[in-house]
Each structure stands twice: as C-alpha cells, then as structure tokens.
Short mmCIF file of C-alpha atoms in Angstrom, two decimals:
data_model
loop_
_atom_site.label_atom_id
_atom_site.label_comp_id
_atom_site.label_asym_id
_atom_site.label_seq_id
_atom_site.Cartn_x
_atom_site.Cartn_y
_atom_site.Cartn_z
CA MET O 1 0.00 0.00 0.00
CA SER O 2 1.26 3.46 -0.90
CA LEU O 3 0.33 6.38 1.30
CA SER O 4 1.30 10.00 0.73
CA LEU O 5 -0.17 12.54 3.13
CA GLY O 6 1.08 15.60 1.27
CA MET O 7 2.16 17.20 4.54
CA ARG O 8 4.53 20.17 4.53
CA ARG O 9 7.87 20.57 6.23
CA THR O 10 7.71 23.24 8.93
CA ARG O 11 10.06 24.98 11.37
CA VAL O 12 9.64 24.04 15.02
CA ALA O 13 11.14 24.86 18.40
CA ALA O 14 13.71 22.54 19.99
CA PRO O 15 12.42 19.74 22.27
CA VAL O 16 13.54 19.67 25.90
CA ARG O 17 14.80 16.08 26.08
CA VAL O 18 18.14 15.27 24.36
CA LEU O 19 19.91 11.84 24.35
CA SER O 20 23.49 11.69 23.24
CA VAL O 21 24.97 1.84 15.56
CA LEU O 22 27.85 -15.85 7.56
CA LEU O 23 30.58 -13.92 5.76
CA ALA O 24 29.45 -11.94 2.72
CA LEU O 25 31.05 -13.44 -0.36
CA LEU O 26 30.42 -10.65 -2.85
CA ALA O 27 32.72 -8.30 -4.70
CA LEU O 28 32.98 -5.70 -7.42
CA VAL O 29 35.83 -5.79 -9.93
CA ILE O 30 36.31 -2.39 -11.53
CA VAL O 31 38.91 0.18 -12.54
CA PRO O 32 38.67 3.68 -10.97
CA ALA O 33 37.81 6.64 -13.22
CA PRO O 34 36.68 10.26 -12.90
CA ALA O 35 32.94 10.58 -12.24
CA HIS O 36 30.44 12.53 -14.28
CA GLY O 37 26.71 12.35 -14.88
CA SER O 38 24.00 13.03 -12.35
CA ASN O 39 20.50 12.20 -11.20
CA GLY O 40 19.71 15.88 -11.78
CA SER O 41 19.72 16.88 -8.12
CA THR O 42 20.33 20.52 -7.34
CA SER O 43 19.88 20.09 -3.58
CA THR O 44 22.56 21.62 -1.36
CA CYS O 45 22.52 18.31 0.54
CA ALA O 46 23.48 16.31 -2.57
CA LEU O 47 27.01 15.28 -1.62
CA GLN O 48 29.53 14.41 -4.30
CA GLY O 49 31.93 11.48 -4.25
CA THR O 50 35.68 11.91 -4.07
CA THR O 51 37.00 8.37 -4.46
CA GLY O 52 36.97 8.04 -8.27
CA TYR O 53 35.22 4.72 -7.69
CA THR O 54 31.84 3.47 -6.59
CA ASN O 55 30.70 5.83 -3.83
CA GLU O 56 27.69 7.40 -2.15
CA GLY O 57 27.86 10.68 -4.06
CA GLN O 58 24.88 11.92 -6.05
CA ARG O 59 27.02 12.27 -9.17
CA THR O 60 27.50 8.93 -10.92
CA ASP O 61 29.69 8.17 -13.93
CA TYR O 62 27.03 7.04 -16.39
CA ALA O 63 29.68 6.65 -19.07
CA ARG O 64 30.84 3.70 -16.99
CA PHE O 65 27.90 2.68 -14.81
CA GLN O 66 24.33 1.84 -15.74
CA ASN O 67 21.58 4.43 -15.31
CA PRO O 68 19.27 2.82 -12.73
CA VAL O 69 15.97 4.04 -14.21
CA GLY O 70 13.94 2.12 -16.79
CA THR O 71 13.99 -1.38 -18.27
CA LYS O 72 17.32 -3.18 -18.20
CA ARG O 73 17.59 -5.98 -20.77
CA VAL O 74 19.46 -8.82 -19.06
CA GLY O 75 20.77 -11.77 -21.06
CA VAL O 76 21.08 -14.91 -18.91
CA ILE O 77 23.92 -17.11 -20.23
CA TYR O 78 24.64 -20.56 -18.76
CA VAL O 79 28.25 -21.77 -18.95
CA ASP O 80 30.03 -25.04 -18.29
CA PHE O 81 33.67 -26.14 -18.63
CA PRO O 82 35.75 -29.03 -19.95
CA ASP O 83 36.49 -30.04 -16.33
CA ALA O 84 32.98 -29.26 -15.01
CA THR O 85 30.29 -30.23 -17.47
CA GLY O 86 26.67 -29.22 -17.15
CA THR O 87 24.44 -32.26 -17.48
CA SER O 88 21.12 -31.09 -16.06
CA LEU O 89 18.54 -30.01 -18.63
CA PRO O 90 16.32 -28.07 -18.77
CA LEU O 91 18.05 -25.25 -16.94
CA THR O 92 14.91 -24.09 -15.14
CA PRO O 93 16.37 -24.53 -11.61
CA TYR O 94 19.22 -22.18 -12.48
CA TYR O 95 16.89 -19.55 -13.91
CA ASN O 96 14.49 -19.83 -10.99
CA GLN O 97 17.34 -19.29 -8.54
CA ILE O 98 17.92 -15.74 -9.82
CA SER O 99 14.74 -14.66 -11.62
CA GLY O 100 13.12 -13.28 -8.44
CA ALA O 101 15.59 -10.39 -8.69
CA ALA O 102 13.29 -8.70 -11.19
CA ASP O 103 10.27 -8.42 -8.91
CA TRP O 104 12.47 -7.44 -5.96
CA MET O 105 14.04 -4.57 -7.94
CA TRP O 106 10.62 -3.47 -9.21
CA LYS O 107 9.34 -3.23 -5.63
CA ALA O 108 12.54 -1.58 -4.40
CA SER O 109 12.25 1.13 -7.07
CA ASN O 110 8.47 1.49 -6.69
CA GLY O 111 8.09 0.73 -10.37
CA LYS O 112 11.02 2.81 -11.64
CA THR O 113 13.30 -0.09 -12.68
CA TRP O 114 12.57 -3.44 -14.29
CA LEU O 115 15.09 -6.22 -14.93
CA ASP O 116 13.91 -7.92 -18.12
CA LEU O 117 15.62 -11.32 -17.73
CA ARG O 118 15.80 -13.50 -20.83
CA ALA O 119 17.64 -16.76 -21.42
CA PRO O 120 18.19 -16.77 -25.21
CA HIS O 121 20.13 -20.06 -25.29
CA GLY O 122 18.54 -22.82 -23.24
CA ASN O 123 21.66 -24.94 -23.13
CA TRP O 124 25.19 -24.77 -21.81
CA VAL O 125 27.79 -22.56 -23.47
CA ARG O 126 31.08 -24.43 -23.25
CA MET O 127 33.94 -22.26 -21.97
CA PRO O 128 37.29 -22.79 -23.76
CA LYS O 129 39.27 -23.33 -20.52
CA ASN O 130 38.87 -25.44 -17.41
CA SER O 131 37.08 -23.76 -14.53
CA THR O 132 40.28 -23.97 -12.49
CA ASP O 133 42.17 -22.00 -15.14
CA TYR O 134 40.19 -18.79 -14.70
CA ASN O 135 42.03 -17.88 -11.47
CA TRP O 136 38.74 -17.21 -9.69
CA ALA O 137 40.25 -15.72 -6.56
CA ARG O 138 38.88 -12.91 -4.42
CA GLY O 139 40.46 -9.66 -5.53
CA PHE O 140 41.44 -10.96 -8.95
CA SER O 141 42.20 -8.32 -11.56
CA TRP O 142 39.78 -6.59 -13.89
CA ASP O 143 41.64 -8.04 -16.89
CA THR O 144 41.47 -11.58 -15.51
CA HIS O 145 37.74 -11.13 -14.97
CA ARG O 146 37.35 -9.72 -18.48
CA ILE O 147 38.79 -12.89 -20.00
CA TYR O 148 36.02 -14.91 -18.35
CA VAL O 149 33.32 -12.49 -19.50
CA LYS O 150 34.64 -12.42 -23.07
CA ASP O 151 34.91 -16.20 -23.27
CA ALA O 152 31.34 -16.63 -22.06
CA LEU O 153 29.83 -14.08 -24.40
CA THR O 154 31.92 -15.12 -27.39
CA GLY O 155 30.62 -18.64 -26.85
CA ALA O 156 27.06 -17.35 -26.57
CA ALA O 157 27.40 -15.33 -29.77
CA ASP O 158 28.85 -18.36 -31.57
CA ALA O 159 25.83 -20.37 -30.37
CA GLY O 160 23.49 -17.88 -32.07
CA VAL O 161 22.71 -15.40 -29.28
CA ASN O 162 22.34 -11.85 -30.53
CA ILE O 163 24.31 -10.22 -27.75
CA ALA O 164 23.48 -6.76 -29.10
CA ASP O 165 19.96 -7.25 -27.71
CA TYR O 166 21.09 -6.86 -24.09
CA ASP O 167 22.23 -4.08 -21.80
CA MET O 168 23.93 -6.43 -19.36
CA PHE O 169 24.49 -10.13 -18.77
CA TYR O 170 24.01 -12.61 -15.95
CA ILE O 171 26.58 -15.37 -16.53
CA VAL O 172 25.57 -18.49 -14.59
CA PRO O 173 27.99 -21.44 -14.15
CA THR O 174 27.11 -25.08 -13.77
CA SER O 175 26.83 -26.22 -10.16
CA THR O 176 29.65 -28.69 -10.80
CA ALA O 177 32.19 -25.84 -11.22
CA ALA O 178 33.33 -25.53 -7.62
CA ALA O 179 36.25 -23.32 -8.67
CA ILE O 180 33.80 -20.58 -9.68
CA SER O 181 32.98 -19.88 -6.07
CA HIS O 182 31.87 -16.30 -5.40
CA THR O 183 29.82 -13.76 -7.37
CA PRO O 184 31.64 -10.62 -8.58
CA THR O 185 30.41 -7.91 -10.93
CA TRP O 186 32.30 -6.78 -14.00
CA VAL O 187 31.93 -3.17 -15.16
CA GLN O 188 33.35 -1.70 -18.36
CA ASP O 189 36.29 0.65 -18.65
CA PRO O 190 35.24 3.14 -21.38
CA ALA O 191 38.89 3.99 -22.03
CA ASN O 192 39.59 0.33 -22.75
CA PRO O 193 36.44 -1.09 -24.43
CA THR O 194 35.71 -4.80 -24.40
CA TRP O 195 34.56 -6.01 -27.81
CA VAL O 196 32.93 -9.32 -28.73
CA TRP O 197 32.18 -10.37 -32.31
CA ASN O 198 28.42 -10.81 -32.73
CA LYS O 199 27.68 -13.38 -35.45
CA ALA O 200 23.99 -12.45 -35.52
CA THR O 201 24.77 -8.96 -36.84
CA ASN O 202 28.29 -9.45 -38.25
CA ALA O 203 29.52 -6.63 -36.05
CA TRP O 204 31.50 -6.00 -32.89
CA VAL O 205 29.52 -5.34 -29.72
CA ALA O 206 30.91 -3.48 -26.72
CA ILE O 207 30.24 -5.35 -23.48
CA LYS O 208 29.46 -3.02 -20.58
CA TRP O 209 28.17 -4.91 -17.54
CA ALA O 210 28.07 -8.52 -16.36
CA VAL O 211 27.26 -10.29 -13.12
CA THR O 212 29.31 -13.49 -13.06
CA PHE O 213 27.62 -15.79 -10.58
CA GLY O 214 29.46 -18.28 -8.44
CA GLN O 215 28.33 -21.23 -6.37
CA ASP O 216 27.30 -18.86 -3.58
CA MET O 217 24.17 -18.08 -5.64
CA TRP O 218 22.76 -21.33 -4.27
CA TYR O 219 23.08 -19.88 -0.77
CA TRP O 220 22.17 -16.22 -1.30
CA GLY O 221 19.40 -16.72 -3.86
CA TYR O 222 18.08 -14.06 -6.21
CA LYS O 223 18.97 -11.10 -3.98
CA VAL O 224 22.62 -11.65 -4.80
CA ALA O 225 21.63 -10.54 -8.32
CA ASP O 226 20.06 -7.37 -6.92
CA HIS O 227 23.18 -6.67 -4.86
CA GLU O 228 25.49 -7.12 -7.82
CA THR O 229 23.22 -5.16 -10.17
CA GLY O 230 23.48 -2.37 -7.60
CA HIS O 231 27.19 -2.27 -8.38
CA THR O 232 26.42 -1.73 -12.07
CA PHE O 233 24.38 1.28 -10.90
CA GLY O 234 27.48 2.66 -9.13
CA LEU O 235 26.88 1.57 -5.53
CA PRO O 236 29.74 0.54 -3.19
CA ASP O 237 29.66 -2.41 -0.80
CA LEU O 238 28.27 -1.55 2.62
CA TYR O 239 29.64 -4.63 4.38
CA ALA O 240 33.12 -4.37 5.89
CA PHE O 241 36.15 -5.72 4.07
CA SER O 242 37.86 -6.33 7.43
CA GLY O 243 36.72 -6.99 10.99
CA ASP O 244 33.07 -7.69 11.74
CA GLN O 245 31.58 -8.17 8.28
CA HIS O 246 28.29 -6.40 9.07
CA GLN O 247 29.47 -3.75 11.52
CA TYR O 248 28.29 -0.78 9.46
CA VAL O 249 24.67 -1.30 8.35
CA GLY O 250 23.76 -4.79 9.48
CA GLY O 251 20.81 -6.06 7.44
CA TRP O 252 19.39 -2.66 6.50
CA ASP O 253 20.40 -2.63 2.82
CA VAL O 254 21.02 -5.35 0.25
CA MET O 255 24.41 -3.74 -0.45
CA GLY O 256 25.35 -4.76 3.09
CA LYS O 257 23.94 -8.11 4.12
CA VAL O 258 22.16 -9.76 1.21
CA SER O 259 20.16 -12.01 3.53
CA GLY O 260 19.35 -9.16 5.91
CA ALA O 261 15.89 -8.83 7.44
CA ALA O 262 15.29 -5.37 5.90
CA PRO O 263 17.24 -5.36 2.62
CA GLN O 264 15.36 -2.52 0.89
CA PHE O 265 17.80 0.01 -0.59
CA LEU O 266 18.35 2.88 1.82
CA GLY O 267 16.51 6.06 0.93
CA TRP O 268 19.85 7.71 0.19
CA HIS O 269 20.37 5.14 -2.57
CA ALA O 270 16.86 5.72 -3.93
CA TRP O 271 17.77 9.42 -4.17
CA LYS O 272 21.12 8.67 -5.84
CA PHE O 273 19.28 6.44 -8.34
CA GLY O 274 16.69 9.11 -9.17
CA TRP O 275 13.89 6.94 -7.74
CA ILE O 276 12.99 9.83 -5.44
CA THR O 277 13.42 13.51 -6.22
CA ASP O 278 14.78 16.58 -4.45
CA SER O 279 11.21 17.51 -3.54
CA GLN O 280 11.08 14.37 -1.36
CA VAL O 281 14.22 15.29 0.57
CA SER O 282 14.06 17.66 3.55
CA CYS O 283 17.49 19.28 3.36
CA LEU O 284 19.08 21.20 6.22
CA SER O 285 22.46 22.52 5.07
CA THR O 286 22.65 25.70 7.16
CA ALA O 287 21.67 26.53 10.73
CA GLY O 288 17.97 25.96 11.25
CA THR O 289 15.19 23.65 12.37
CA TYR O 290 12.69 21.59 10.37
CA SER O 291 9.79 19.27 11.12
CA THR O 292 9.38 16.62 8.43
CA PRO O 293 6.76 13.88 8.05
CA LEU O 294 8.59 10.90 6.53
CA ASN O 295 6.71 8.24 4.60
CA GLY O 296 8.22 4.74 4.78
CA VAL O 297 10.87 4.15 2.13
CA GLU O 298 9.15 0.85 1.29
CA TYR O 299 6.19 2.76 -0.17
CA GLY O 300 5.78 4.83 -3.32
CA GLY O 301 4.17 8.23 -3.50
CA SER O 302 5.40 11.80 -3.59
CA GLY O 303 5.77 12.55 0.13
CA TYR O 304 9.00 13.17 1.99
CA LYS O 305 11.32 10.13 2.19
CA LEU O 306 14.50 11.60 3.69
CA ALA O 307 15.47 14.21 6.25
CA VAL O 308 19.11 15.13 5.56
CA ILE O 309 21.42 17.32 7.64
CA LYS O 310 24.60 18.21 5.78
CA SER O 311 27.59 18.18 8.12
CA SER O 312 30.48 18.77 5.67
CA THR O 313 31.22 18.72 1.95
CA THR O 314 31.37 14.89 2.04
CA THR O 315 29.24 13.94 5.06
CA ALA O 316 25.62 14.10 6.14
CA TYR O 317 23.27 12.54 8.66
CA VAL O 318 20.12 11.00 7.25
CA ALA O 319 16.83 9.99 8.88
CA GLU O 320 14.30 7.80 7.10
CA SER O 321 11.17 5.88 8.04
CA ARG O 322 11.34 2.08 7.87
CA LYS O 323 8.27 -0.14 7.99
CA ALA O 324 7.69 -3.90 7.84
CA ALA O 325 6.29 -3.83 4.30
CA ASN O 326 7.12 -5.03 0.78
CA ASN O 327 10.84 -5.89 0.57
CA ASP O 328 11.15 -5.20 4.31
CA SER O 329 8.23 -7.37 5.41
CA ASN O 330 10.54 -9.33 7.75
CA ALA O 331 12.16 -6.26 9.32
CA CYS O 332 13.43 -6.76 12.88
CA ALA O 333 12.36 -3.24 13.88
CA THR O 334 10.39 -0.29 12.54
CA GLY O 335 10.66 3.42 13.14
CA VAL O 336 13.28 6.01 12.19
CA LEU O 337 16.61 4.74 10.92
CA ILE O 338 19.45 7.25 11.33
CA TYR O 339 22.75 6.84 9.51
CA LYS O 340 25.82 8.83 8.52
CA VAL O 341 26.90 9.09 4.89
CA ASP O 342 30.54 9.73 3.99
CA THR O 343 31.15 10.04 0.26
CA SER O 344 34.93 10.09 0.79
CA ALA O 345 34.90 6.57 2.29
CA THR O 346 35.76 3.79 -0.14
CA THR O 347 33.76 0.65 -0.79
CA GLY O 348 33.99 -1.80 2.12
CA ASN O 349 35.17 0.89 4.53
CA GLY O 350 31.87 2.20 5.83
CA PRO O 351 30.62 4.87 3.41
CA ILE O 352 27.32 4.50 5.27
CA ARG O 353 27.10 3.71 9.00
CA VAL O 354 23.91 3.19 10.95
CA VAL O 355 23.77 5.19 14.20
CA ASN O 356 23.34 3.18 17.40
CA ASN O 357 20.34 3.90 19.58
CA PRO O 358 21.20 3.16 23.25
CA ASP O 359 17.49 2.62 23.95
CA ALA O 360 16.81 0.28 21.03
CA ALA O 361 14.98 -2.97 21.68
CA ALA O 362 17.11 -6.06 22.26
CA PRO O 363 17.38 -8.36 19.25
CA THR O 364 15.48 -11.64 19.12
CA GLY O 365 15.58 -14.68 16.88
CA ASN O 366 17.91 -14.23 13.90
CA CYS O 367 18.04 -10.45 14.33
CA THR O 368 21.32 -8.78 15.29
CA THR O 369 21.79 -5.75 17.52
CA LEU O 370 22.32 -3.49 14.51
CA ASP O 371 19.07 -4.74 12.95
CA THR O 372 17.03 -3.18 15.77
CA GLN O 373 18.59 0.30 15.81
CA THR O 374 15.51 2.33 14.99
CA TRP O 375 14.45 5.42 16.92
CA LYS O 376 11.00 5.92 18.46
CA PRO O 377 8.87 8.98 19.43
CA GLY O 378 10.51 10.93 22.24
CA GLN O 379 14.03 9.74 21.40
CA THR O 380 16.82 12.05 20.22
CA PHE O 381 20.18 11.61 18.53
CA GLN O 382 22.74 14.40 18.80
CA ASP O 383 26.28 14.85 17.48
CA ASP O 384 27.83 17.83 19.26
CA THR O 385 30.88 17.85 17.01
CA ALA O 386 28.78 17.99 13.85
CA ARG O 387 26.33 20.35 15.61
CA ILE O 388 23.25 18.41 14.57
CA ARG O 389 20.27 16.85 16.32
CA ILE O 390 17.44 14.55 15.20
CA TYR O 391 14.35 14.14 17.37
CA VAL O 392 11.53 11.66 16.63
CA ASN O 393 8.24 13.40 17.33
CA SER O 394 5.56 10.93 16.27
CA SER O 395 4.91 7.66 14.45
CA ASP O 396 2.10 5.66 12.85
CA ALA O 397 1.79 2.61 10.62
CA TYR O 398 3.05 4.41 7.50
CA ASN O 399 4.95 7.49 8.66
CA ASP O 400 7.32 8.97 11.21
CA THR O 401 7.75 12.68 11.91
CA VAL O 402 11.22 13.96 12.79
CA TRP O 403 12.55 17.34 13.91
CA THR O 404 16.01 18.12 12.54
CA TYR O 405 18.35 20.79 13.94
CA LYS O 406 21.63 22.32 12.82
CA TRP O 407 23.48 25.06 14.67
#
C-alpha cells in the first residue's frame, strides 16, 4: 500500500529532552575513473563522491555505470567447462534461482526499474578453458575477470545469441564448477572497451556490464543478483572488508547483508538512483530547524522520504522511516533509521554507517543488535561535534515525523 499525506515541512522549536549503531562473499571488480553524470539533483545536501570509484555521491559516472531508471535488458547465459560439465537439462532450476531479482528490484524502485531477464540459449555454453584455469580468486584483476566475460559471451554469440539485444548479462555457471565460487560484478572501462564479435549482426559489440555468478548463488538466492546489479548502478559495498563483516549497516540494505531482514535500498540510494526527487528530501544545510513527516521508504508516493542534515562537503546525517512492508516485510524493527553518509569513504570501509540507539529494543531470533537500531517517538540523537540533532516526534503505521536541527 502506498500512502502520501502531502504534509509540509515546517520549522519548530527545539524539544527539551536530548539523548546523546555468515561472511558476505560478494565483490565488485572495476577500474577507478573520474565521475560525471548526475540524477539531476540541485539540492545543497546532494554530496559528491571523491573516491573516483563506486561511492555514495549523487554524481554517478554514467559513461561507466548503468543508469538505474527504466527497463534493463538482461541476457542470462549458462556456462560449463571441460572439467565441469553441465548435465542437467532443462536449466529451469538455475533460472528460478535468480529470476526473483526482477520483482524485488521493481518493488525496491516502486516501479522505476525493471530487470527484463531472458535466457536466449537454453543450453550450456562451453567455456574454452577449465574452470580452475580462470584464477577465480577474491580480488582478482579486472583483466582476468574480463577474459572470463569475453569467453562466455563469445561462446554465446557463436551459439546464435544476438548479444546486441542486451544491456547487461548474468553469466551463470554449472553447479559442478566448484572453482567458480563467489559472485563478482564486471563493469566496463570506457577507455579500454571490451569487444565481442556478434555473429547475428556481423559486427563488434561493446560489453558493458556482467554479473558473473558463483556457487554462492545457491546460498544467497536471487537477492545476490540485486546486490550485484546495484554495483552496475554505481553503488559501493556496505559490508566491511575487514573486521566484523556487518558492523556498518547490518541487514538494513542489500548492499550490506544480502540475507538481511530489511534489505530494501536505503533512501539515500533511492535518491542517488533518481527513484525519489529533491522535492522528497528535507534538506538542512545551514543553521535551522525543520519538522518533516517521513513516509516509509518501502512505499511509493510523492511525500517526503528523507530528512538530511549536511555536516560537511562529504558527510551528512540521514533519517528515514522504515516499515515492515514489501521488501522489508521481515524487518526486525520499525521506526526512524538514522545513519551517517561519507562520500569520501571507499567501498567496504563504511561509506554509510547506521547510528546506534542506546534505547533500542534487544534483538530476538535471527536479528542482530544493529538490525534493531531504529528510533521511536521521544528519542533524540545528537552529534555535538557535527552540531546536529534529530528528534523523533511521532509515528504511525506508514509514517514517522522527525525534527532536525543544525546550529
């Protein structure tokens, strides 16, 4: 259900009470480059990235990454190897394992993005090398990964697939190829194009984006495809590359813990993607006070989705309303989620960090402590160094109202 109350942001006085956040086997293989392109935001709270890589900035390099809005034509290619043959036909179980990614992305975007998955060759494409010869190690190079992508798509083109029909590819290995273990994403380098000869059109085709699945797809399921497709849209990893794997956001975003209880993309990501507009962001970039009614990020509509307080040229605090609905139907907690964005932080090093609530409910079942860090009416978060405060004023089934302060 989508509910937009059309309420207006207002200035308010300060409240009296003040209170002072299984190993993920996913990766992105990419070469850094200068960023350009934008979701069109002119908000003073629209931070820009500084890493030359995937980051949380509003400006995305759409010469390299995929624009997140619209229909994305995804060619599903199944591959096997001389040392790991695929013997199970039809390939329906493989397709079913990832096809749910389309509906999940549609819900996440509130109808802004559709993954049009098609399997144009219902048989195995034989790779020219053994699975063990592709050096499928974590952190392998972009060029090593490109060899795998080119071999797969050259084989598909030779088998009659018109690879020019697709924006990106999901390359799925046979379950017997244990060496192809984890699931990384391959993203083009425009300065060094990757060409594959397309027999269907007698022409070269530039390959731009591919998710190369590993055996972990049988554990993670279709949401691993949504996570990896997020990388093609320019998003960094939100899980930690060292220490506690889920110390930054827990299960609050699919870019963190794929199997998290509330994996809906954070509202900040929806804004970066252009799924929500500047008019849905309450921006406080100079000293002042606002009251903002926030509609749950799980819903559509034109109401406010984010309350943002800019704290520097690369940092901001964000408050958003989270509800147990749609992609978050199994959420461990509801209420206001507060997190800090740092567009200078690199992927895997906490570019987004959920703020701990000392009065949050204790976790139960499979929930972790970080999964319950929502804020309730009457509770306040304050950062004296950043000179910001966020107070939760009220809450109902679809909305939360917050007061934001900057001094």
